[in-house]
Coordinates of C-alpha atoms (C1' of nucleotides) in Angstrom, one line a residue:
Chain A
X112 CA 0.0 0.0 0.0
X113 CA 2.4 2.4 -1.2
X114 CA 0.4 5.7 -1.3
X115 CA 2.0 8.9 -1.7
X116 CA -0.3 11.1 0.2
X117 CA -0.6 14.3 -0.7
X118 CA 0.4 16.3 2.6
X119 CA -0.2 19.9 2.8
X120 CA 2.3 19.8 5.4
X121 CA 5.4 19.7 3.0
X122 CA 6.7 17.5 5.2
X123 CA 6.9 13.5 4.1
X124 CA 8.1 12.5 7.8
X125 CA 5.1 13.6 9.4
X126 CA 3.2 10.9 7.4
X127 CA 5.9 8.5 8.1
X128 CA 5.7 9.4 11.7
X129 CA 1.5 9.1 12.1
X130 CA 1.8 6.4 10.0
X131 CA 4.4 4.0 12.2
X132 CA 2.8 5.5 16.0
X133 CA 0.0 3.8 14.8
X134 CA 1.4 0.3 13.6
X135 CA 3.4 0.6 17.1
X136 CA 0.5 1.4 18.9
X137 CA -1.8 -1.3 17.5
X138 CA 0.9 -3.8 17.8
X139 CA 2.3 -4.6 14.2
X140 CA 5.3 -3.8 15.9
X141 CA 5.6 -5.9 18.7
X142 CA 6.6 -3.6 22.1
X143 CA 10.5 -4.6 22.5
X144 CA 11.4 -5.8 19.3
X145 CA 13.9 -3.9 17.0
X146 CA 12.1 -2.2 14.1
X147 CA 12.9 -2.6 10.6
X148 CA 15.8 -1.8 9.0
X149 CA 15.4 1.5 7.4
X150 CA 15.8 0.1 4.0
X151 CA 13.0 -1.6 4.4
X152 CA 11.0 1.2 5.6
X153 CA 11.8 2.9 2.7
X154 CA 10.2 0.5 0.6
X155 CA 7.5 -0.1 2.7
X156 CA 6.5 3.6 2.7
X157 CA 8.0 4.4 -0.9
X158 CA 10.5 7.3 0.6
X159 CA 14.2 8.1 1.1
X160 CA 16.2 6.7 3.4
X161 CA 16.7 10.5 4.2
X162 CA 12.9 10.7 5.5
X163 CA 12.6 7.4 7.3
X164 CA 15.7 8.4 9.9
X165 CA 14.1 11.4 10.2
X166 CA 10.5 9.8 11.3
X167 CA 12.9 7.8 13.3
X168 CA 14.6 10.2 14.8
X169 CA 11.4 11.8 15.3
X170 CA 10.2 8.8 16.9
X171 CA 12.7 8.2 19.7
X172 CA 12.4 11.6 20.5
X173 CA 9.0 11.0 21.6
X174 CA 10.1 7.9 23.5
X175 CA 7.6 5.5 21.3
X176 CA 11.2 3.7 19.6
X177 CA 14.3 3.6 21.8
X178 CA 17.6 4.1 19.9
X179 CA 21.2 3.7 21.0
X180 CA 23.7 5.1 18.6
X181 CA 25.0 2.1 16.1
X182 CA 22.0 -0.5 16.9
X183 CA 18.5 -0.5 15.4
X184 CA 15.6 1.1 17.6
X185 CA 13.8 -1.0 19.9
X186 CA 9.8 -0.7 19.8
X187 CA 8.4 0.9 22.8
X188 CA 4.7 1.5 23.7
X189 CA 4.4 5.3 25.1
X190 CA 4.0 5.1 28.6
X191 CA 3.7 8.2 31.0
X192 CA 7.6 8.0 31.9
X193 CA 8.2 8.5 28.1
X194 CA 6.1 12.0 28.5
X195 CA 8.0 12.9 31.4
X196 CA 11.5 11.7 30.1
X197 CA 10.6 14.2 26.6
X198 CA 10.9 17.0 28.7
X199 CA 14.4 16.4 29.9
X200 CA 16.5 18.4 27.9
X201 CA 14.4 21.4 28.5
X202 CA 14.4 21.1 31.8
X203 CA 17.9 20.8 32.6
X204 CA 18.3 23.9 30.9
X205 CA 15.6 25.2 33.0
X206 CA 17.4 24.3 36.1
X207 CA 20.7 25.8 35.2
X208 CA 18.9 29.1 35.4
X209 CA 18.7 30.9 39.1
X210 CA 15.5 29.9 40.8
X211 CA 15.0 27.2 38.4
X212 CA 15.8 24.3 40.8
X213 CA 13.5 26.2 43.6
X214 CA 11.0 27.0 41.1
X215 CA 11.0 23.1 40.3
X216 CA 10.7 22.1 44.2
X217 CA 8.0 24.0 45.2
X218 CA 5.9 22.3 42.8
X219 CA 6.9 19.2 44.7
X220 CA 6.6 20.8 47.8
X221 CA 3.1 21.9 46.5
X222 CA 1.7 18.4 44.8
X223 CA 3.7 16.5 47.7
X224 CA 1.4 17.9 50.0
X225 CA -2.0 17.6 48.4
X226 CA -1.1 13.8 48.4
X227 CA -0.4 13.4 51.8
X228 CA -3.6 14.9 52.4
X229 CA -5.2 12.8 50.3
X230 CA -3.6 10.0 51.9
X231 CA -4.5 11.1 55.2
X232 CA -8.0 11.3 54.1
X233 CA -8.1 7.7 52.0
X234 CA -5.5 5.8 52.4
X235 CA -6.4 2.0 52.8
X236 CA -5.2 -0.5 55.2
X237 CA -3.0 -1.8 52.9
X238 CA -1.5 1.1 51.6
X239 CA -0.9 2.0 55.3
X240 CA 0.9 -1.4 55.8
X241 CA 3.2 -0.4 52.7
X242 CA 4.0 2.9 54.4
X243 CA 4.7 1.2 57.6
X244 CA 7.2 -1.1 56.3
X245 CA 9.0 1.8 54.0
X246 CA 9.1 3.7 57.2
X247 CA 10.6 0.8 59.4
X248 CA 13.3 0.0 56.2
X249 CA 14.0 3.7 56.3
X250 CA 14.5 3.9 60.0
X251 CA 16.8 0.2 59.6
X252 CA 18.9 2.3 57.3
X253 CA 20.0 5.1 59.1
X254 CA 23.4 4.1 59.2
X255 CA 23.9 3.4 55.8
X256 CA 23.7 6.7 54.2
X257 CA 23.4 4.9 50.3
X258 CA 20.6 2.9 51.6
X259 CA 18.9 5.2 53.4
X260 CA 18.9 7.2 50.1
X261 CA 17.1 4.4 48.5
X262 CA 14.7 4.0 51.5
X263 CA 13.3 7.5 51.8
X264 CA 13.2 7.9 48.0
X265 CA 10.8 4.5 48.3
X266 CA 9.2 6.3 51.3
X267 CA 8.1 9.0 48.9
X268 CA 7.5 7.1 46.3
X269 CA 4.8 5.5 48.3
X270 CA 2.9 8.6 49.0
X271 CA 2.7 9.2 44.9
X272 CA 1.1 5.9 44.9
X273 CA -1.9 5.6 47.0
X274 CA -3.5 8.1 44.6
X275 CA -3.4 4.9 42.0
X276 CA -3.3 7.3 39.3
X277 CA -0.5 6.2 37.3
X278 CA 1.0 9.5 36.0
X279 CA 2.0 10.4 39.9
X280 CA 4.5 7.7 40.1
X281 CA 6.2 9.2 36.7
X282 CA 6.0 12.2 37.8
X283 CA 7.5 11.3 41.4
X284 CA 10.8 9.8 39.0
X285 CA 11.0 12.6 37.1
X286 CA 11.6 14.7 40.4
X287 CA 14.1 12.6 41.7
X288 CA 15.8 12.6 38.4
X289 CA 15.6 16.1 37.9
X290 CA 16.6 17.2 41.3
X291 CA 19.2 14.4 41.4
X292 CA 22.3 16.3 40.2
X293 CA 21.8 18.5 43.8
X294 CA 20.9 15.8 45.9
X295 CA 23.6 13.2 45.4
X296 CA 26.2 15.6 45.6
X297 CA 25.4 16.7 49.0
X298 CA 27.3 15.5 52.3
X299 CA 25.6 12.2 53.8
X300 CA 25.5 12.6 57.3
X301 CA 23.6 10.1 59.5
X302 CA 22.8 13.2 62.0
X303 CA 20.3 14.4 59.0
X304 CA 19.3 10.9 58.2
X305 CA 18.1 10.8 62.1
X306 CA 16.4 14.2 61.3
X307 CA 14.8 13.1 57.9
X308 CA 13.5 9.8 59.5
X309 CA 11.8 11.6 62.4
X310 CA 9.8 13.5 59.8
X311 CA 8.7 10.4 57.5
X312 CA 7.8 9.2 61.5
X313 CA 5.7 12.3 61.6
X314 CA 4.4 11.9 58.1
X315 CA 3.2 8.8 58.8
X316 CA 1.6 9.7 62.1
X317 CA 0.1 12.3 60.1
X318 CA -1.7 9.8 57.8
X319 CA -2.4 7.3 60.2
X320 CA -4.3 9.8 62.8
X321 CA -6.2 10.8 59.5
X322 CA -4.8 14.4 60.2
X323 CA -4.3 15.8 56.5
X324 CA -3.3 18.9 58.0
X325 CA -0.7 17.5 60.5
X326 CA 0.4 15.1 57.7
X327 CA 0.7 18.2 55.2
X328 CA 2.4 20.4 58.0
X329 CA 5.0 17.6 58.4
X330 CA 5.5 17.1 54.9
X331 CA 5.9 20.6 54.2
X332 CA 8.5 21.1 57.2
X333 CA 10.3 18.6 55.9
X334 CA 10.9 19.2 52.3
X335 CA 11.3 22.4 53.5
X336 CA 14.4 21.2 55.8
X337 CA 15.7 19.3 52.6
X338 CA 15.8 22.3 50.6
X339 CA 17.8 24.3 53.0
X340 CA 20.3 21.7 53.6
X341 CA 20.4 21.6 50.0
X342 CA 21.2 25.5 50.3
X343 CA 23.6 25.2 52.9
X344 CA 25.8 23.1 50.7
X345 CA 25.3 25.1 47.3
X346 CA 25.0 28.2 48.7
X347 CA 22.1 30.4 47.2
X348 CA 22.7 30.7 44.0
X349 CA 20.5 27.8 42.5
Chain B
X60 CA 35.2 24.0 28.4
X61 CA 35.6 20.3 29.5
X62 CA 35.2 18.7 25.9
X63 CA 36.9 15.5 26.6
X64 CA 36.2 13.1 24.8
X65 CA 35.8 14.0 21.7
X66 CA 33.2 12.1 19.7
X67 CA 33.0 8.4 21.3
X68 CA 29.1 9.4 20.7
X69 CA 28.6 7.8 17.6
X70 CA 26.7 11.0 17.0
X71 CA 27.7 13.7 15.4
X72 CA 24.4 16.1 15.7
X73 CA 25.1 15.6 19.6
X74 CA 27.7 17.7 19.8
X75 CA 26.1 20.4 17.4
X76 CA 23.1 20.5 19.4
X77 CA 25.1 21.0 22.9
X78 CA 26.8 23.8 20.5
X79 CA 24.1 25.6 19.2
X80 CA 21.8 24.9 22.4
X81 CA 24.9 27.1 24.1
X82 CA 24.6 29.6 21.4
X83 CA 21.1 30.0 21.7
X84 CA 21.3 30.4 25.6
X85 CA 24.5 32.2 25.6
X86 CA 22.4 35.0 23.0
X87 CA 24.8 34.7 20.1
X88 CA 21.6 33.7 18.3
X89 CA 19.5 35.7 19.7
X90 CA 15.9 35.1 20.8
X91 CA 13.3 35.4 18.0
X92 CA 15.8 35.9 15.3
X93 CA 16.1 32.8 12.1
X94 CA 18.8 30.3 12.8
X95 CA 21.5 30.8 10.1
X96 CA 20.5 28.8 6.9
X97 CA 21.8 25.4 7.3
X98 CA 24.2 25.9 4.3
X99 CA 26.0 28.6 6.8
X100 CA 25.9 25.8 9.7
X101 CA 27.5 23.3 7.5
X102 CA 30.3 25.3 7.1
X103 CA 30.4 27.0 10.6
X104 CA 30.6 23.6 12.3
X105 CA 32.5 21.5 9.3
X106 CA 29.8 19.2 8.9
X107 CA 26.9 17.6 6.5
X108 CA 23.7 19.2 6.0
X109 CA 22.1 16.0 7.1
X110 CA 24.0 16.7 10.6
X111 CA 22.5 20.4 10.5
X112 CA 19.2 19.2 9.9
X113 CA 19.3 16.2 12.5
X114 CA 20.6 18.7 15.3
X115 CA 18.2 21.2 14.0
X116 CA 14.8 18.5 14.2
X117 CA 16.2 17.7 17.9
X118 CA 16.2 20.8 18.8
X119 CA 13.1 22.0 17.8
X120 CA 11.4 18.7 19.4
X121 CA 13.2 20.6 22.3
X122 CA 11.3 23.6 21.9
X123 CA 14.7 26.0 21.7
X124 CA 14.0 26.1 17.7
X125 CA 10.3 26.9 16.5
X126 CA 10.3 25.1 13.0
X127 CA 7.6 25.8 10.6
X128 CA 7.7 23.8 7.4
X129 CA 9.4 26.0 4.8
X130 CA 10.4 28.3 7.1
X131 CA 13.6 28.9 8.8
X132 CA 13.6 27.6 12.4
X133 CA 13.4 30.7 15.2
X134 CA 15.7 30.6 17.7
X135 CA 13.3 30.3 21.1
X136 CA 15.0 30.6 24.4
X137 CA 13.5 27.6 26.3
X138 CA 10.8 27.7 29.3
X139 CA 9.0 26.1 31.2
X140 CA 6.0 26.1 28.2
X141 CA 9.1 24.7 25.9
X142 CA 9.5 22.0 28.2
X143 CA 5.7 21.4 28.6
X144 CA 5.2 21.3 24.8
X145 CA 7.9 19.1 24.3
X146 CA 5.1 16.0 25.8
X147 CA 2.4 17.0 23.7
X148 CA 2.9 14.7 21.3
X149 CA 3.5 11.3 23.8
X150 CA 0.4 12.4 26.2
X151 CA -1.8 12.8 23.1
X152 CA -1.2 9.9 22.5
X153 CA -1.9 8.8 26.6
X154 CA -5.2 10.3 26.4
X155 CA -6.3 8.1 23.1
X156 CA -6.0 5.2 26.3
X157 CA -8.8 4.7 28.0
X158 CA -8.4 6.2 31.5
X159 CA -5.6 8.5 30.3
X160 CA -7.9 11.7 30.1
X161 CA -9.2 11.1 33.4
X162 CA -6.1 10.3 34.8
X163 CA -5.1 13.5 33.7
X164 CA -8.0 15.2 35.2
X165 CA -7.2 13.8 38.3
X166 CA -3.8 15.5 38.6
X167 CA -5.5 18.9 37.6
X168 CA -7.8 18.0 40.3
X169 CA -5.0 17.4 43.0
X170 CA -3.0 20.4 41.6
X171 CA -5.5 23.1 41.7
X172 CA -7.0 21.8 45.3
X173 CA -3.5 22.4 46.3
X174 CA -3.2 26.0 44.6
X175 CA -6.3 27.5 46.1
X176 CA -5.8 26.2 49.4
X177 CA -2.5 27.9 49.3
X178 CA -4.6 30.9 48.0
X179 CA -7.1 30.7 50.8
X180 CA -4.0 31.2 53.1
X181 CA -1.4 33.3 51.2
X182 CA -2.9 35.4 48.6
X183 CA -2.3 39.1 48.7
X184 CA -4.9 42.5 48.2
X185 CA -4.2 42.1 44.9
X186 CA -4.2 38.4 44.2
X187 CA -8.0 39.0 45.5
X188 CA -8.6 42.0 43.5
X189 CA -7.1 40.2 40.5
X190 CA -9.3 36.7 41.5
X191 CA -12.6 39.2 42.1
X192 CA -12.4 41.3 38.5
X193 CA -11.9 37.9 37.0
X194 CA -15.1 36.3 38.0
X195 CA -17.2 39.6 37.5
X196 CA -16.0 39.5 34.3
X197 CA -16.8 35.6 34.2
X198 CA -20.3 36.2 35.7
X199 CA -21.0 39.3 32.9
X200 CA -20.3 36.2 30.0
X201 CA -22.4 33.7 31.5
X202 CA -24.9 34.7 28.2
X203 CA -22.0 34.1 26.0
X204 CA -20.9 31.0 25.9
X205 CA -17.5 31.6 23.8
X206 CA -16.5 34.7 26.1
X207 CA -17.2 32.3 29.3
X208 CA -14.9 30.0 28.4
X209 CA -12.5 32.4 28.0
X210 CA -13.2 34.0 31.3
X211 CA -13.3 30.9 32.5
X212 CA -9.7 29.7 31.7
X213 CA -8.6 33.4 33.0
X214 CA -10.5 33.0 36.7
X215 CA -8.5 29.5 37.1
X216 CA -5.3 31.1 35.3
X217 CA -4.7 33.2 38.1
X218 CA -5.1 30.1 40.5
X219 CA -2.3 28.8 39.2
X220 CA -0.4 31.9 39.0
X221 CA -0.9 33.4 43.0
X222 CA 1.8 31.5 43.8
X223 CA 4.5 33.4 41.6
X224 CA 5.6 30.0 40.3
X225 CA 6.7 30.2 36.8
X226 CA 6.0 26.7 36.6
X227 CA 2.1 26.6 37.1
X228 CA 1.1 29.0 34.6
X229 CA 2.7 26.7 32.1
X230 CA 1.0 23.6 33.5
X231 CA -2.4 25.8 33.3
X232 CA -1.6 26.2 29.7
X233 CA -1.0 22.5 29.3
X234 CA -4.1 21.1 31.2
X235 CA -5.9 23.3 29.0
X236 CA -4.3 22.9 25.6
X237 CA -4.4 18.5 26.8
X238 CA -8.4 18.5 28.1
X239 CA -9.3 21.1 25.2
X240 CA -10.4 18.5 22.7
X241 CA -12.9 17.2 25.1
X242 CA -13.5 20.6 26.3
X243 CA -14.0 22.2 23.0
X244 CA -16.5 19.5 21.7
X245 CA -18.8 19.9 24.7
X246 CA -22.1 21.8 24.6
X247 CA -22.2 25.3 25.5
X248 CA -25.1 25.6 27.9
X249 CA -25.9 28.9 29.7
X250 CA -27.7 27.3 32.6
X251 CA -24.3 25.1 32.3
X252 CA -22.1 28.7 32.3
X253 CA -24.5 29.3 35.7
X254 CA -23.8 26.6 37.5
X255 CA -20.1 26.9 36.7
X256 CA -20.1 30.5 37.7
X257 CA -21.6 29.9 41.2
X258 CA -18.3 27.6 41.7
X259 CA -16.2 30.4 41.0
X260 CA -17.8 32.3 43.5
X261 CA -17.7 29.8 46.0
X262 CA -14.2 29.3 45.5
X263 CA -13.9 32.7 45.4
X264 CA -15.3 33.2 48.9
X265 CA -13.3 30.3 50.2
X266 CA -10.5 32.2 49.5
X267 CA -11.4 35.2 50.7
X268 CA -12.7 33.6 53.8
X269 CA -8.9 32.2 54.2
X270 CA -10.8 29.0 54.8
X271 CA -8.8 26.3 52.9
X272 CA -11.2 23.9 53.4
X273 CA -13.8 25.4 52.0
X274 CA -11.9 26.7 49.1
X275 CA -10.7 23.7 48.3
X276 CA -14.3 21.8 48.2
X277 CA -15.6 24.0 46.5
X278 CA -12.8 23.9 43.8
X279 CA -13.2 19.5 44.2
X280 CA -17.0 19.7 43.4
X281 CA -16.9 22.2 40.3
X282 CA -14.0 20.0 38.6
X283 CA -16.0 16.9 39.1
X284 CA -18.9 18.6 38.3
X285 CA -17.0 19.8 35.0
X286 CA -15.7 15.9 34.8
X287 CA -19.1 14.5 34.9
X288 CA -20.3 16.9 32.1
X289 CA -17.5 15.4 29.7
X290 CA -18.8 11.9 30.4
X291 CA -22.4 12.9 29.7
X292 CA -21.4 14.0 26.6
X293 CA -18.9 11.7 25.5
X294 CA -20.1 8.3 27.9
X295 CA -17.9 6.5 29.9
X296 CA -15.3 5.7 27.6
X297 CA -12.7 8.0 28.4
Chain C
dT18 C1' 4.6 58.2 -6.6
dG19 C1' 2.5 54.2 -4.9
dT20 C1' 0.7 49.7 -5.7
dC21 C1' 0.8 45.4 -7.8
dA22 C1' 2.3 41.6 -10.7
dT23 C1' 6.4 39.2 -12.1
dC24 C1' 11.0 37.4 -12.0
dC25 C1' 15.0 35.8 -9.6
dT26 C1' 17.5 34.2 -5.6
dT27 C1' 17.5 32.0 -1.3
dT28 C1' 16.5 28.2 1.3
dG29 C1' 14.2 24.2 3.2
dG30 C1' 12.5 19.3 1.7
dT31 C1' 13.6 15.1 -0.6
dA32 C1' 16.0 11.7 -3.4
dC33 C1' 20.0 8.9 -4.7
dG34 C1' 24.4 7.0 -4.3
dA35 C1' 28.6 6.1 -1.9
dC36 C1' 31.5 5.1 1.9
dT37 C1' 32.7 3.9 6.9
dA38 C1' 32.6 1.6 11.1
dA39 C1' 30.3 -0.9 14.3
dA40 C1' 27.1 -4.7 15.2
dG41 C1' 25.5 -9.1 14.1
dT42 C1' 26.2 -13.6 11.8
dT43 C1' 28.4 -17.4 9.9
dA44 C1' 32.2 -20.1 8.8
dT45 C1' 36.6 -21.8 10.2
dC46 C1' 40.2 -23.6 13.0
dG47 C1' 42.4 -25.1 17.2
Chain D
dC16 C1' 33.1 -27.7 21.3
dG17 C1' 34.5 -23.1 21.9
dA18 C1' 37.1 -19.3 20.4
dT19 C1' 38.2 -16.6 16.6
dA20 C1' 38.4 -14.9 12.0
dA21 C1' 35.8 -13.7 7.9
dC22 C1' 31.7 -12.1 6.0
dT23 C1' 27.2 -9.6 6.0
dT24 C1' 24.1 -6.4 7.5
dT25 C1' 23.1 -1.8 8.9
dA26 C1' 23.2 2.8 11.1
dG27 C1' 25.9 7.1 10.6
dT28 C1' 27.8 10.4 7.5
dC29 C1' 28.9 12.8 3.3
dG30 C1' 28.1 14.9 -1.2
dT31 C1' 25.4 16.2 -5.0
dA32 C1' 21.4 17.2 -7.3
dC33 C1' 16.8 18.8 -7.9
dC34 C1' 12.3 20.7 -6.6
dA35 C1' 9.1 24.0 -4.6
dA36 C1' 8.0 27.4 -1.6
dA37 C1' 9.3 31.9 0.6
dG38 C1' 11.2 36.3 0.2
dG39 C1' 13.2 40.0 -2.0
dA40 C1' 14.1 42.7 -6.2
dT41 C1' 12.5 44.6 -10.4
dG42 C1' 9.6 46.8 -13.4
dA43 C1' 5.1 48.0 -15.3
dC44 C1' 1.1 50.4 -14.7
dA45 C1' -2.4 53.5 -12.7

DNA sequence: TGTCATCCTTTGGTACGACTAAAGTTATCG
DNA sequence: CGATAACTTTAGTCGTACCAAAGGATGACA
């Protein structure tokens, strides 16, 4: 079915582009197999090699085909992570920018908070019982400053979840990605882990009590606390 | 400059997009200007047009290059709308899923609840006076159903902006530019414009209360008011 | 003189062919 | 039978050529 559309565009690619989504999307392509070679392609569609990388290109940059440098692109469904991971680039420009990184956190601070109150209001037994055992593997870890890391990020991870609306968990990774670079570079003292426990405690209590406002107040203070350590060690300028 | 390694990439257009990214934010192409051709960039950076017109496609799926089809790109300092803009094509497809538009809802849901509780407790004189010629304006369009709308966006626009993070006016933008297809298609009902009018108020006078609980209920029940509209007029399947 | 139609130049979009180097595959040899 | 060498495939890059649209220059005409 070799039809040479007539797009207004003046742009082949677009075609090309619309034209595989959709064969990825309904499954022609199977999710995690390599594509075609672009030779193919080119038959297939009746274009250039020229306008098949550039649908490609087009393609991965959109996170539906994954492709490292010298191997052929792998097939991947669009999930919400791929939305999030599209806006990379930008945003690490955005953060080198003064403010950018605070600008970046309060929207954590902000949405972090309207989920603990959320939790606080409907948070089921179960979801309680995963906090609890976050909270006791983050409290196990104080020592270990690596582990802890891992623990509280799991801690928080948690609180994006009860909401069960899938784009909260993406958008909980795209914060810790994004606000990485500051983070891991900071000193690792167990004094702050001690600190940063007692608030997930408080967190917690905060739920548990069904006390949105003392679980927001918590969470607040202690993102809050987080960001000036982070300030203490970078100085102001962020 | 730290350009170790040279070009292990395997990509050549990598390095001309970190180059002309740094042009772009440095100013040497300055903001709203046309990039050079890309018979100039060839030579300027000792490389194929196809390289020039790979880097150029990234970086216009970057928002830093505003490509229309036979135009020259425009150079476009990147913000938070860039990075925003730079999903639209992954979450369109997202809300072609079932669930996905809701899902999306749901955040806006969440994220606004959050902003006008923060309203309730921190807006200034002139937040309100901004919040209170909005909704007069919104209550003198409740006749005209095109001019609503508009008001409409505006009263929640300044929700989002109160908080004097640069961020949330660009997620406004993005709800609105995500949830417009539904939006758009929807019947424009003055006793509809009414009902959605009283909201404002309420949410209004939850504000201006400072009571955040009432603020933000009242901001709960008009979105999932406005929610259950969409699914009377396009069912369940969304 | 000012406006409009026309020509010419610039410039992005596409095609084709060639070459390179890395990845993948097969054949070969110990 | 496993390691390695030889071969094949394939993405990455380059160069050239051509087309068509956009933009600017030119000239005719009112």
């Amino acid at each position: 079915m070799p039809e040479i559309s007539v797009n207004k565009s003046g742009r082949a690619a677009d075609t090309v582009v619309r034209q595989l989504s959709e064969k990825i999307q309904s499954g022609e392509y199977t999710d995690g197999t390599p594509l075609p070679p672009e030779r193919l392609l080119m038959e297939e569609f009746g274009i250039s090699r020229t306008v098949v990388r550039e649908a490609v290109q087009a393609l991965s940059k959109q996170g539906m085909l994954e492709a490292r440098p010298r191997h052929r692109p792998i097939v991947r469904k669009p999930g919400y992570d791929a939305a999030i991971s599209a806006m990379e680039t930008v945003v690490s420009h955005l953060l080198n920018n003064s403010g950018g990184v605070k600008n970046l956190f309060d929207t954590r601070i902000l949405v972090e908070g309207a989920l603990v109150r959320q939790a606080a209001q409907q948070a089921q037994r179960d979801d309680i019982a995963a906090l609890k055992s976050a909270l006791e593997a983050n409290g196990a870890a104080i020592d270990d400053s690596e582990e802890f890391y891992r623990t509280d990020r799991a801690f928080h991870a948690l609180l994006y979840e009860i909401s069960h609306n899938p784009v909260l968990p993406s958008l909980h990774k795209a914060y810790v990605t994004w606000l990485a670079p500051q983070w891991s570079r900071m000193p690792r003292l167990p004094e702050r882990n001690r600190v940063n426990y007692e608030a997930h405690v408080r967190i917690f209590d905060g739920i548990l009590m069904r006390d949105p406002d003392a679980a927001e107040a918590a969470l607040r203070t202690h993102l809050e606390q987080a960001w000036s350590q982070v300030c203490e060690t970078f100085g102001e300028d962020l």
